[in-house]
Short mmCIF file of C-alpha atoms in Angstrom, two decimals:
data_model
loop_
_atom_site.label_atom_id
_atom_site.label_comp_id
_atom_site.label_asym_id
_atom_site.label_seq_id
_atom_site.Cartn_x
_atom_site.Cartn_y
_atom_site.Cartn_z
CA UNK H 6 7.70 37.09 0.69
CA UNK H 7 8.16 33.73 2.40
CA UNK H 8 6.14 31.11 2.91
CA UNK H 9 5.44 31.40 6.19
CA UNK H 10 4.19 35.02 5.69
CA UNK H 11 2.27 34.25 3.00
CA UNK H 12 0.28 31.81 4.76
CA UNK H 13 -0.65 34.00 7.95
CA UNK H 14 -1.62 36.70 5.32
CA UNK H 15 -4.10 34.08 4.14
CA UNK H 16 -5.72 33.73 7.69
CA UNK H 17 -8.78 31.48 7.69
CA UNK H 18 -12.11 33.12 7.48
CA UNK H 19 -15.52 31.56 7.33
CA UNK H 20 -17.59 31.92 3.73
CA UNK H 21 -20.02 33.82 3.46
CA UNK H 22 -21.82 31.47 0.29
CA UNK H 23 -25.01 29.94 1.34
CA UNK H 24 -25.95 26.13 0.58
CA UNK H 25 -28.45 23.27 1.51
CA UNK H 26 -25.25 21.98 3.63
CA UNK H 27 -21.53 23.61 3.86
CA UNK H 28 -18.76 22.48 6.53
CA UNK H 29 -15.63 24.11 7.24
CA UNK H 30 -15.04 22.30 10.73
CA UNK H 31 -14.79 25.46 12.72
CA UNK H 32 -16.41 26.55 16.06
CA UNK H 33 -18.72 24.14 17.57
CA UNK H 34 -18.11 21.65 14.87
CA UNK H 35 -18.93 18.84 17.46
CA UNK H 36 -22.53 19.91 17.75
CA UNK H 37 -22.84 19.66 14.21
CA UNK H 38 -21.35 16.00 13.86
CA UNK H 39 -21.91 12.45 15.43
CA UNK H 40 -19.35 9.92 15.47
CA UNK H 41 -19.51 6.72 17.75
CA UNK H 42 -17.05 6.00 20.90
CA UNK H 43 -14.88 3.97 18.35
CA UNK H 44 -14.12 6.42 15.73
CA UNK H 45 -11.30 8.82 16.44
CA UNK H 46 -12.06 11.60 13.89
CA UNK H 47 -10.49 14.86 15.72
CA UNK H 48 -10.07 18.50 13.81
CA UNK H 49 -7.28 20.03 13.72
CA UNK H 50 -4.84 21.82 11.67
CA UNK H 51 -2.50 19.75 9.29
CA UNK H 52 0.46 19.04 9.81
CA UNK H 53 2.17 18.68 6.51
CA UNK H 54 2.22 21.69 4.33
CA UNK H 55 0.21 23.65 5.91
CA UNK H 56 -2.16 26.19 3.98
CA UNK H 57 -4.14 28.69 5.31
CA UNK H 58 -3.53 29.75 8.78
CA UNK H 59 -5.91 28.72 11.36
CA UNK H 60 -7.74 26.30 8.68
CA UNK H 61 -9.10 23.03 10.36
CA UNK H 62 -10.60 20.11 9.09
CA UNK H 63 -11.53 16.74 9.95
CA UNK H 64 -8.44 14.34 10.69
CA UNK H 65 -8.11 10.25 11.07
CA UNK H 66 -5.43 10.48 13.24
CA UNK H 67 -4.68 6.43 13.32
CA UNK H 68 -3.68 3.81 10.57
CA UNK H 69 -5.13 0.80 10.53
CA UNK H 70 -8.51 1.71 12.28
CA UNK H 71 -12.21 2.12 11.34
CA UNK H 72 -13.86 5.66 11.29
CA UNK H 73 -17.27 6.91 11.04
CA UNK H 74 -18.83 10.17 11.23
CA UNK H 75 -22.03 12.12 9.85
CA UNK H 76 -23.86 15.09 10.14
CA UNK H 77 -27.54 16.31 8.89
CA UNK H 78 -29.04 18.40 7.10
CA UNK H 79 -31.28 21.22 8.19
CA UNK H 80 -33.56 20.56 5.04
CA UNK H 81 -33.69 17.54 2.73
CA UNK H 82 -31.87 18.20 -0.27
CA UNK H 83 -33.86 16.97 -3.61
CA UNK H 84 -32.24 17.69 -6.40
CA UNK H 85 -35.49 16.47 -8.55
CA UNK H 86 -36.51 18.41 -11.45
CA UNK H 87 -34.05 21.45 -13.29
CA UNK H 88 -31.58 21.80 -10.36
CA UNK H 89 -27.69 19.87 -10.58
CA UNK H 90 -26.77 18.20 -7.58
CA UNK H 91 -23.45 19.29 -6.67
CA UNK H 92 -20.82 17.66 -4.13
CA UNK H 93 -17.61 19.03 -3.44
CA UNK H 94 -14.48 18.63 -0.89
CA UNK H 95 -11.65 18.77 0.07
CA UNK H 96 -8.99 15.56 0.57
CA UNK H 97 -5.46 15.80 2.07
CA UNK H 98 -3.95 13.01 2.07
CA UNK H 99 -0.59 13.83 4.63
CA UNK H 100 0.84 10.90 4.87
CA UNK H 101 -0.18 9.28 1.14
CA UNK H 102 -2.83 6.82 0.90
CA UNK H 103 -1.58 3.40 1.08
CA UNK H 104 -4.99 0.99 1.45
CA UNK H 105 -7.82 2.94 2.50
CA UNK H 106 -10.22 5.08 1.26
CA UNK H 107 -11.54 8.87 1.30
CA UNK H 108 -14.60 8.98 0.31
CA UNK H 109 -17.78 10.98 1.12
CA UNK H 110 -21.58 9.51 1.65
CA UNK H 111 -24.54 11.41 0.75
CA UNK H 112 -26.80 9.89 3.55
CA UNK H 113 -30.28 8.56 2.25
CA UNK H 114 -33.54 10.47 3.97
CA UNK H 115 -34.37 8.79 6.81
CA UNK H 116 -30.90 9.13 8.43
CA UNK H 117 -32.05 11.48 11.18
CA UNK H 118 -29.63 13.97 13.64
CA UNK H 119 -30.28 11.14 16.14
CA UNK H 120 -29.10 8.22 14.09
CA UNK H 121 -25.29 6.94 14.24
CA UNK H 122 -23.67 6.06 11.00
CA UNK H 123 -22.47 2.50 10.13
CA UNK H 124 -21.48 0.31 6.97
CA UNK H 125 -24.74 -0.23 7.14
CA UNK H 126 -26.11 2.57 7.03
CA UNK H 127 -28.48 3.74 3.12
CA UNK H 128 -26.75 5.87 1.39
CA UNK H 129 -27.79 7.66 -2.28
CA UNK H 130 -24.24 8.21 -3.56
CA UNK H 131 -20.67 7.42 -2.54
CA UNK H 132 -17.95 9.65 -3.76
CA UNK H 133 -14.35 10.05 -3.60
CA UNK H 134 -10.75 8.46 -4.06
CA UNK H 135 -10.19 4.86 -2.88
CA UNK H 136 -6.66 2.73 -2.95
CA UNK H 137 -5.33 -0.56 -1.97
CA UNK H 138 -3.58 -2.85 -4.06
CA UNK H 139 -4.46 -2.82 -7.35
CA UNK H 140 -7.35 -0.19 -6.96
CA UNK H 141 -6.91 3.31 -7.38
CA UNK H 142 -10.09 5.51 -8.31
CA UNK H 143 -12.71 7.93 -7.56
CA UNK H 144 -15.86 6.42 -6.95
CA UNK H 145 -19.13 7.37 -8.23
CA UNK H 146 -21.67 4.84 -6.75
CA UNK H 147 -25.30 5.45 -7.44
CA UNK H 148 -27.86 3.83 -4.94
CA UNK H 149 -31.16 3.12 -7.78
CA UNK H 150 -34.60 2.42 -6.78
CA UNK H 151 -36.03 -0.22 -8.63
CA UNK H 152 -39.92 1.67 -9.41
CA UNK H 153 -41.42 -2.12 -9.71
CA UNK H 154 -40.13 -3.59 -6.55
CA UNK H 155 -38.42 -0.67 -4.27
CA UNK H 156 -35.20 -2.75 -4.12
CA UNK H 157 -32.45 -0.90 -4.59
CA UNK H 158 -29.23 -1.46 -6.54
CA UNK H 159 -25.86 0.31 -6.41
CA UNK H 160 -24.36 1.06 -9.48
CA UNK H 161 -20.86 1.68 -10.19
CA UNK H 162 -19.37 3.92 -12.37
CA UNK H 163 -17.45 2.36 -15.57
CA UNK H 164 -13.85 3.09 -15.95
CA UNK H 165 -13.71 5.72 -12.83
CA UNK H 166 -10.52 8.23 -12.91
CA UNK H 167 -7.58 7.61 -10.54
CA UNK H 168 -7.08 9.86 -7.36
CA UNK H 169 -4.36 12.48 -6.88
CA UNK H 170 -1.79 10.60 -4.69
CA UNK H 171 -0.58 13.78 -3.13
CA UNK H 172 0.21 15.49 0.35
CA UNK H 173 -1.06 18.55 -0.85
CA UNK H 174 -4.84 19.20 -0.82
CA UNK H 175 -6.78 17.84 -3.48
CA UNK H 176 -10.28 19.28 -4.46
CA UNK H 177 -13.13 16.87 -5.96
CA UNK H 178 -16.34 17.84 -6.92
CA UNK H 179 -19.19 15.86 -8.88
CA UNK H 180 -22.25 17.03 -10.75
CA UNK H 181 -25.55 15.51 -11.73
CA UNK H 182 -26.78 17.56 -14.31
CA UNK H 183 -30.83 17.32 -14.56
CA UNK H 184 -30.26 16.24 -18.21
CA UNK H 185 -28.89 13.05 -16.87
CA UNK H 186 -25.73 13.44 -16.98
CA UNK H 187 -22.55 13.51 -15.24
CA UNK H 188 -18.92 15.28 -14.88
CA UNK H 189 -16.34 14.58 -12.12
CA UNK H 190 -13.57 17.22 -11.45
CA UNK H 191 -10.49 17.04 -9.56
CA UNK H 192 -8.69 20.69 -8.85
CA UNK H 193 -10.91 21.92 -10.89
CA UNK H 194 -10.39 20.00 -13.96
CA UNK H 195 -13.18 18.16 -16.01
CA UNK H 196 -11.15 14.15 -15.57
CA UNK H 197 -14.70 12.17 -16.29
CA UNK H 198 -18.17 13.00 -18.20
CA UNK H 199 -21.17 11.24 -19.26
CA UNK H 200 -24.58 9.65 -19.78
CA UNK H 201 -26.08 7.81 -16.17
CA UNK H 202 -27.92 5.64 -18.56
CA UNK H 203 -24.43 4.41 -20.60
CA UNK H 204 -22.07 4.85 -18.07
CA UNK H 205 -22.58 2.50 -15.01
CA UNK H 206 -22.69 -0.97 -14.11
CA UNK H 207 -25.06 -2.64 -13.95
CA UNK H 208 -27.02 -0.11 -15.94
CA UNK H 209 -30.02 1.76 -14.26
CA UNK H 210 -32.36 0.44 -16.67
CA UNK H 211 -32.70 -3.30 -17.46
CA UNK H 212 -32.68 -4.98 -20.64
CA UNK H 213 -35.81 -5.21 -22.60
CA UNK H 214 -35.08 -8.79 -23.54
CA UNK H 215 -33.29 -11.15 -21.64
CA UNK H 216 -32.56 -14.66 -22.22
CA UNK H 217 -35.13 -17.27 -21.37
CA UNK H 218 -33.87 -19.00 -18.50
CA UNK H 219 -35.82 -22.53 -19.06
CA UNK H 220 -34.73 -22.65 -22.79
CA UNK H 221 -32.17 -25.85 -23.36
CA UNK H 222 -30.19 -26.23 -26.09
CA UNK H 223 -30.99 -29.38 -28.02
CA UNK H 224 -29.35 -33.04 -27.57
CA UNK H 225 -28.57 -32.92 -31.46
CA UNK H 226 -27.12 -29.28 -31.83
CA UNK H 227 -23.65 -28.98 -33.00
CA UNK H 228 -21.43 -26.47 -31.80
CA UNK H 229 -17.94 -27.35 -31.99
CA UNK H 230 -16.69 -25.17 -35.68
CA UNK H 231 -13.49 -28.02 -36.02
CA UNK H 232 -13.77 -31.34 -35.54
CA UNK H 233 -10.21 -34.23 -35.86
CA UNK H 234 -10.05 -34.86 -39.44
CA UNK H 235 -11.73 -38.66 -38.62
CA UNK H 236 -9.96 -40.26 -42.02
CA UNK H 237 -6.67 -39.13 -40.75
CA UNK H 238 -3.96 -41.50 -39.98
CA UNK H 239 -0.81 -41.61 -38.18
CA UNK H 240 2.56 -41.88 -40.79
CA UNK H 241 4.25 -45.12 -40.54
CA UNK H 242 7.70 -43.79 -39.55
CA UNK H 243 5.95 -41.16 -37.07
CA UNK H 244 7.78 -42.25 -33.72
CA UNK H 245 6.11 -41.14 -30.74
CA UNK H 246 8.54 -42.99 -28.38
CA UNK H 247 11.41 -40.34 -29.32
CA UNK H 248 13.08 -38.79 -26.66
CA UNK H 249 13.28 -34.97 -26.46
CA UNK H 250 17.11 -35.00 -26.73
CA UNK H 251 19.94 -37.00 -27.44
CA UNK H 252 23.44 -37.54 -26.45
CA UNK H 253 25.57 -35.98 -29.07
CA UNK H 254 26.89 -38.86 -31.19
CA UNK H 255 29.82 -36.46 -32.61
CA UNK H 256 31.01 -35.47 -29.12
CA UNK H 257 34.53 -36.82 -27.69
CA UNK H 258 35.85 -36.98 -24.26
CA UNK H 259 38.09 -34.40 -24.11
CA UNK H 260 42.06 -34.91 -23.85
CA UNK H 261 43.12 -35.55 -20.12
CA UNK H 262 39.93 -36.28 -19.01
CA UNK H 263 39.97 -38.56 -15.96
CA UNK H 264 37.13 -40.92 -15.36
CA UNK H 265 39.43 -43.08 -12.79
CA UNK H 266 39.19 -39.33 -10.22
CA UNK H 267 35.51 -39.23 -8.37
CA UNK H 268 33.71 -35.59 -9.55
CA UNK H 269 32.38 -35.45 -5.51
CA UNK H 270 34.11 -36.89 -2.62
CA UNK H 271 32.94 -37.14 0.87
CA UNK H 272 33.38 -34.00 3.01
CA UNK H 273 36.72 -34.87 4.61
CA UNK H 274 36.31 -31.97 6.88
CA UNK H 275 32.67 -33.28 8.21
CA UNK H 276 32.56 -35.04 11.26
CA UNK H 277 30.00 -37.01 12.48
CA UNK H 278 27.77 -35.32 15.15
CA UNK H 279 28.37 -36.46 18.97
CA UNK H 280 24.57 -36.71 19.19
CA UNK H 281 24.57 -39.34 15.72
CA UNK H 282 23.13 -42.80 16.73
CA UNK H 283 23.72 -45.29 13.91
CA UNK H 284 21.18 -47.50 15.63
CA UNK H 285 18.61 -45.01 15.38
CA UNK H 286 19.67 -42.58 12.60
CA UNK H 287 21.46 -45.24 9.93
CA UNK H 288 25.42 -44.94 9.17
CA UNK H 289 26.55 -41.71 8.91
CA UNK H 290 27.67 -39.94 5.35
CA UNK H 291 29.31 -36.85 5.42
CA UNK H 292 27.95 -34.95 2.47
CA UNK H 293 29.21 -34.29 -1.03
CA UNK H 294 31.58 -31.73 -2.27
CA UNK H 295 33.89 -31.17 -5.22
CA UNK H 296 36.75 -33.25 -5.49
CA UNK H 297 39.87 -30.59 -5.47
CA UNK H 298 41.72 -33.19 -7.44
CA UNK H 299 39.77 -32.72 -10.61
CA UNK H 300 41.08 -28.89 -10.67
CA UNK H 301 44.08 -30.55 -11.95
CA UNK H 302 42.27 -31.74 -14.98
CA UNK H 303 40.05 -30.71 -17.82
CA UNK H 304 37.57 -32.79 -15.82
CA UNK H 305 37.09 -35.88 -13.90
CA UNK H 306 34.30 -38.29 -13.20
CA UNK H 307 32.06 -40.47 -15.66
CA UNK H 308 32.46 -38.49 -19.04
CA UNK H 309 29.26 -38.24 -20.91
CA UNK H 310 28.33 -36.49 -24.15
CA UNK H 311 26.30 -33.06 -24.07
CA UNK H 312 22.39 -33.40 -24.85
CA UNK H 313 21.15 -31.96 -27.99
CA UNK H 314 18.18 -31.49 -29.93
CA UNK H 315 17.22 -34.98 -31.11
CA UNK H 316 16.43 -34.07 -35.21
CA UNK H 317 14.12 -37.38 -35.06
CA UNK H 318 11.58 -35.99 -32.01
CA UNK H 319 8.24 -35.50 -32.99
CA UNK H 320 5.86 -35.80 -30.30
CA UNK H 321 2.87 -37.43 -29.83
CA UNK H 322 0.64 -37.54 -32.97
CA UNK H 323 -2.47 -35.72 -33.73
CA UNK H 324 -5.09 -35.72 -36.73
CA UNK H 325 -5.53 -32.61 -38.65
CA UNK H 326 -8.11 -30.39 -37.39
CA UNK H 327 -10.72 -30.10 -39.96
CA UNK H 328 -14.56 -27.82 -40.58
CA UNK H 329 -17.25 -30.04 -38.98
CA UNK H 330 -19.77 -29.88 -41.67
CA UNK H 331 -22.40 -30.15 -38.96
CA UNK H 332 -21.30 -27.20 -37.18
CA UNK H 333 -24.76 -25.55 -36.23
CA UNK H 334 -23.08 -22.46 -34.97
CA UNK H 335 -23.08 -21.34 -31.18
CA UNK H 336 -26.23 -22.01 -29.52
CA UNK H 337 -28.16 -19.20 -27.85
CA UNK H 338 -31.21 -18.97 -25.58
CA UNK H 339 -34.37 -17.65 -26.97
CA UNK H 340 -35.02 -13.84 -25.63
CA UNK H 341 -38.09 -13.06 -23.92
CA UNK H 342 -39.72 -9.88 -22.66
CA UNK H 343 -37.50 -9.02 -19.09
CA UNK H 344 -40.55 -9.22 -16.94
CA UNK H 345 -38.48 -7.00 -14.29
CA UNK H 346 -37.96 -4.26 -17.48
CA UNK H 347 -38.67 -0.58 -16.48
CA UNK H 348 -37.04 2.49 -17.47
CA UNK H 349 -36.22 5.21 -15.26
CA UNK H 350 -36.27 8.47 -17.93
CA UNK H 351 -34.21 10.84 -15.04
CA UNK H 352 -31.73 8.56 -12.95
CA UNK H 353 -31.08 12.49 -12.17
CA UNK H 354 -33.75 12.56 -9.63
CA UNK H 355 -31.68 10.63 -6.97
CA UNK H 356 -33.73 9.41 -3.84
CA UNK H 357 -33.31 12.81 -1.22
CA UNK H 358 -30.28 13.62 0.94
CA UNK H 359 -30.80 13.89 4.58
CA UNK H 360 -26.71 13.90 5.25
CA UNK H 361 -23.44 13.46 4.83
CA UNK H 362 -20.77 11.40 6.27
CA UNK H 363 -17.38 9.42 6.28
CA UNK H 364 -17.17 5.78 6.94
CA UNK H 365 -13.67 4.77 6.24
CA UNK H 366 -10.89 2.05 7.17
CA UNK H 367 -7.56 3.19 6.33
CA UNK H 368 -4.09 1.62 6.99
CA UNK H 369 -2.94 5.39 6.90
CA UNK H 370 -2.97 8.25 9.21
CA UNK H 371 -3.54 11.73 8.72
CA UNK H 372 -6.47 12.05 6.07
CA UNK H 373 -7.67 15.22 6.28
CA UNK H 374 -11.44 16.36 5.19
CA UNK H 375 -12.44 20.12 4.66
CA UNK H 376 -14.57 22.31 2.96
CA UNK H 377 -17.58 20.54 2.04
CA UNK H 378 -20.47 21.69 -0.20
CA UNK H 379 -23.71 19.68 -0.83
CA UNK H 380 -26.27 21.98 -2.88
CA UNK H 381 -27.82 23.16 -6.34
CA UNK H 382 -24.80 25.48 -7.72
CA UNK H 383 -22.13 25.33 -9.76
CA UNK H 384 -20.96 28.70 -9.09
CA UNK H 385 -21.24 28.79 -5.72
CA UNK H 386 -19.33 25.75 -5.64
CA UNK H 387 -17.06 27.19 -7.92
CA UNK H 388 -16.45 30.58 -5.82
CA UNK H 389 -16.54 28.42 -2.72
CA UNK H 390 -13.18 26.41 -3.89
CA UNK H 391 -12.06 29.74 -5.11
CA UNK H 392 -12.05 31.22 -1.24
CA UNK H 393 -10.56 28.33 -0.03
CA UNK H 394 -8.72 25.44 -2.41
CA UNK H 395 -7.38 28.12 -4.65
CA UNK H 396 -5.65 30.00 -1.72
CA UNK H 397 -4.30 26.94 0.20
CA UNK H 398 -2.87 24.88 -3.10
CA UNK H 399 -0.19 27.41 -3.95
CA UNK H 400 0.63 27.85 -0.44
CA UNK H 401 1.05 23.94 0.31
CA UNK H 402 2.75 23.29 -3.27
CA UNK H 403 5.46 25.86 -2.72
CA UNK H 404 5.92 24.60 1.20
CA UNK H 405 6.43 21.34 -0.74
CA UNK H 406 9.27 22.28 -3.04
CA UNK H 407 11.06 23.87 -0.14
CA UNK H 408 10.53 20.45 1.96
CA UNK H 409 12.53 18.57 -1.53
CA UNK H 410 14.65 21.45 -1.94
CA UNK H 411 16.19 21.06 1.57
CA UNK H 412 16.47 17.41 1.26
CA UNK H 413 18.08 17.38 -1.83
CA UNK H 414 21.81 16.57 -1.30
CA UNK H 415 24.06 18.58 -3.66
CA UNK H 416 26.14 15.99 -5.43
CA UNK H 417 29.63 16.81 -6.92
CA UNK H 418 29.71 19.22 -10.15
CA UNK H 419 33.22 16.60 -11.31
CA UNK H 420 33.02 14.73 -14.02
CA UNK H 421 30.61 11.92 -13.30
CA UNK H 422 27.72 13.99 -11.83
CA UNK H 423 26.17 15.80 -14.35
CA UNK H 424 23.30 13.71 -14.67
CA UNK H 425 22.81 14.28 -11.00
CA UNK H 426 23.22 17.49 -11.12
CA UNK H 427 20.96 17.99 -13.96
CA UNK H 428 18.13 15.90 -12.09
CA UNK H 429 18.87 18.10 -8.84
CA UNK H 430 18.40 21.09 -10.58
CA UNK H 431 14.63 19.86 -12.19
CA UNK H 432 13.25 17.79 -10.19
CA UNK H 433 11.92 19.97 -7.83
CA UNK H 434 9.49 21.24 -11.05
CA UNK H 435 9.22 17.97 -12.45
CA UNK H 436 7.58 17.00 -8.70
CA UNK H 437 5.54 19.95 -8.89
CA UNK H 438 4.24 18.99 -12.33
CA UNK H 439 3.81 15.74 -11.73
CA UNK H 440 1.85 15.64 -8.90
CA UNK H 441 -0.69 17.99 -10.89
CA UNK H 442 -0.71 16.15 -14.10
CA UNK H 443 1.41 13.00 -14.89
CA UNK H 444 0.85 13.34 -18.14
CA UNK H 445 1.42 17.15 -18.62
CA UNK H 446 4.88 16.53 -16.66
CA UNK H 447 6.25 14.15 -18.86
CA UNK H 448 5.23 15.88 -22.02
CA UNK H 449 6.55 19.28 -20.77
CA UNK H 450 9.66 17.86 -18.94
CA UNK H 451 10.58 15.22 -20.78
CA UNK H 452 14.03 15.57 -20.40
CA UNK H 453 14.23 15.44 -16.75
CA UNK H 454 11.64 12.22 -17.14
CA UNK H 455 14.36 10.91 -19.85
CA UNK H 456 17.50 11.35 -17.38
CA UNK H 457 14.93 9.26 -14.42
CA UNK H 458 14.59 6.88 -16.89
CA UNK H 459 17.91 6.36 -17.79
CA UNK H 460 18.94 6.37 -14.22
CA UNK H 461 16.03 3.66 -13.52
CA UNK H 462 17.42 1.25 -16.61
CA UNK H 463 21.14 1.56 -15.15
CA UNK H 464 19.78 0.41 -11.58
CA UNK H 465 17.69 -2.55 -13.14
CA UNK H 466 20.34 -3.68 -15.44
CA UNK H 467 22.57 -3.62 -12.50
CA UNK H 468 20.16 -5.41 -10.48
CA UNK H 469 19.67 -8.09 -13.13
CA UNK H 470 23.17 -8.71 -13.60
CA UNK H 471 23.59 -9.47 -9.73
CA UNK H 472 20.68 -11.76 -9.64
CA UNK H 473 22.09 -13.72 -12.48
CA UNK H 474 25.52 -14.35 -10.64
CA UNK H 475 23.42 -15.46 -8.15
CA UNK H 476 21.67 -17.55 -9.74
CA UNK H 477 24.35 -18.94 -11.69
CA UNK H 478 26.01 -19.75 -8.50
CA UNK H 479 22.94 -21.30 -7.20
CA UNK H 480 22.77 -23.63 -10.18
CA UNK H 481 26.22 -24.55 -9.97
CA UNK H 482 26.04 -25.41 -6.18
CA UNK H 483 22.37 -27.07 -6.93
CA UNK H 484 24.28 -29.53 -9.53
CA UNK H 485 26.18 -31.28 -7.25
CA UNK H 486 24.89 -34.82 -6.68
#
């Protein structure tokens, strides 16, 4: 069957699985949501690789702008006590993400169906992909209430997984298990587990001991482990006043040089400017440019010898570096109780959820949201994804590999082209694979990888060789007087 049928025999129907909050941006989605006048969140249906037929979901339509959007909760979700808190949706990212992020906000109680979502605005957890420059990961931000003082602290997951840079949907879901601890998934695969209490900076419970802040290390401690040997002394024939390099003493002007022919002569072809005022703007001197006449010779100009290594050069002199017998060690502050210590036995039982909601900037358009699920199940989540992420992936992916097929150009089978026939006829899967697991795909197709490789050498060797003519030409021009 095609594609195309495929997808409108998947036709989009609404779940039937019950949850503290699940959104599937279908009829009267607006009455469910609040976004301000400047956010341009619309719902739609995607536009690259479509899924499911009739499937909406929530769409930043422009680059470059800020967007923000929430909606509340009937009931206050607490996940307090033996249930897992469990977050899951849906990210599509159409158009890639270039510097942006897509991530989700579980809105602190207090945010009421009345209140309009900022930056600003309390949050308990942030969740989801972010990427711009050098960052690319899934955040897991916990929002901690200090027991002792109410502040609150946000702390950030250590070492967070990267995000699935694909056009295809992409499903992540986190869960905070009662027992304190943590697993993220992405398309259903375990990518990040652990302890709340090891995993996060800075951690949710202080140190017992800290350093004591009005300790001062005293005027007589020693810690510097090597010290200038002090009986050391410079050798008599050490020169310090020797140059670097030498003129070769066994070089010789070679045979037909001609020192009485200038190297550079004045730019016969130069003339001076009508505007030139040698009042105003000195005598004029056309500039500098190889003398033809010397391409009659081995060379022409002042003859000097070549520049060597001088075998004499030393460099400035320095004593031996030597144990300083009254090396005390590294000084340290004296630890004292933390007087802000408390521990927190079930980081688990997050301050309650009145909401959820997107505050973004991205510099790309197109991110699409869908199929969201806030509640207390793992198998609901589970069978949720199943009705909706499970049908829609295969259905995108192979949309996909018909979009690469078709703009694969079919190269030549001559002689000469069967590496590029060879990558024509894999890449498709190696795409495929790749985008699921970069990993997976190079262990499994490691032969197409090898042949990109290859292919990505001969380019940069290519590209090196140009920039050294380049450069050698630049050099050459640059030594010209």
């Amino acid at each position: 069957a095609s594609v195309a049928a495929i997808a409108q025999a998947a036709t989009y129907t609404p779940t039937n699985i019950k949850a503290p909050f699940i959104e599937q941006f279908d009829q009267n989605w607006e009455s469910r949501w609040k976004q301000p006048a400047s956010s341009r969140f619309v719902v739609k249906e995607p536009e690259v690789y479509p899924g499911i037929d009739d499937d909406k979901g929530l769409i930043a339509i422009q680059k470059a702008a800020k967007y923000a959007i929430s909606s509340t909760f009937d009931e206050i979700v607490n996940p307090a006590g033996e249930k897992p808190l469990v977050v899951q949706y849906e990210v599509k990212l159409q158009e890639g993400l270039e510097c942006g992020g897509a991530y989700i906000k579980l809105l602190s109680e207090g945010f009421g169906e009345d209140s309009t979502m900022t930056s600003d605005t309390p949050y308990t957890i942030m969740f989801g992909p972010d990427k711009c420059g050098m960052t690319n990961k899934v955040h897991f931000i916990l929002r901690h209430k200090n027991p002792l003082t109410g502040e609150v602290e946000e702390k950030h997951l250590d070492n967070p997984p990267s995000i699935k840079q694909s056009k295809t949907t992409a499903l992540y879901t986190l869960i905070v298990n009662p027992d304190n601890t943590y697993e993220i998934l992405i398309n259903n695969e375990s990518v990040k587990s652990g302890s709340l209490f090891k995993d996060f900076t800075p951690p949710v419970n202080p140190l017992r001991e800290i350093d004591d802040p009005h300790d001062t290390k005293p005027a007589d401690w020693v810690d510097e482990a090597v010290i200038p040997d002090p009986n050391a002394t410079k050798p008599d024939d050490w020169d310090e006043n020797a140059p670097k390099q030498i003129r070769d003493p066994n070089a010789t002007k070679p045979a037909g040089w001609n020192e009485d022919v200038e190297a550079f002569i004045p730019d016969p072809s130069t003339e001076k400017p009508a505007e030139w005022d040698d009042d105003e703007d000195g005598e004029f001197v056309a500039p500098l440019v190889p003398n033809p006449d010397c391409d009659l010779t081995v060379g022409c100009g002042k003859w000097e010898a070549p520049l060597i290594a001088n075998p004499n050069y030393r460099g400035k002199w320095h004593p031996d570096m030597i144990v300083n017998p009254d090396f005390k060690g590294p000084w340290l502050p004296r630890k004292i109780p933390n007087p802000t210590y408390f521990e927190d036995k079930e980081p688990s039982a997050i301050t309650p959820i009145s909401g959820v909601g997107f505050e973004i900037w991205t510099m790309s358009r197109g991110i699409l949201f869908d199929n969201i699920y806030v509640g207390y199940s793992k198998d609901d989540a589970k069978a949720f994804a199943d009705e909706t992420y499970a049908i829609k992936k295969p259905i995108e992916e192979k949309r996909e590999r018909e979009a690469l097929e078709a703009t694969v150009h079919d190269p030549s089978e001559s002689e000469g082209f069967e590496a590029l026939a060879f990558i024509r006829k894999n890449l498709i899967d190696f795409v495929a694979k790749f985008n699921a697991d970069p990993v997976l795909a190079f262990k499994e197709r490691w032969d197409v990888a090898g042949v990109l490789g290859a292919a990505i050498a001969a380019f940069l060797g290519l590209l090196g060789t140009l920039i050294s003519i380049i450069g050698g030409t630049t050099a050459a021009t640059s030594a010209a007087p």
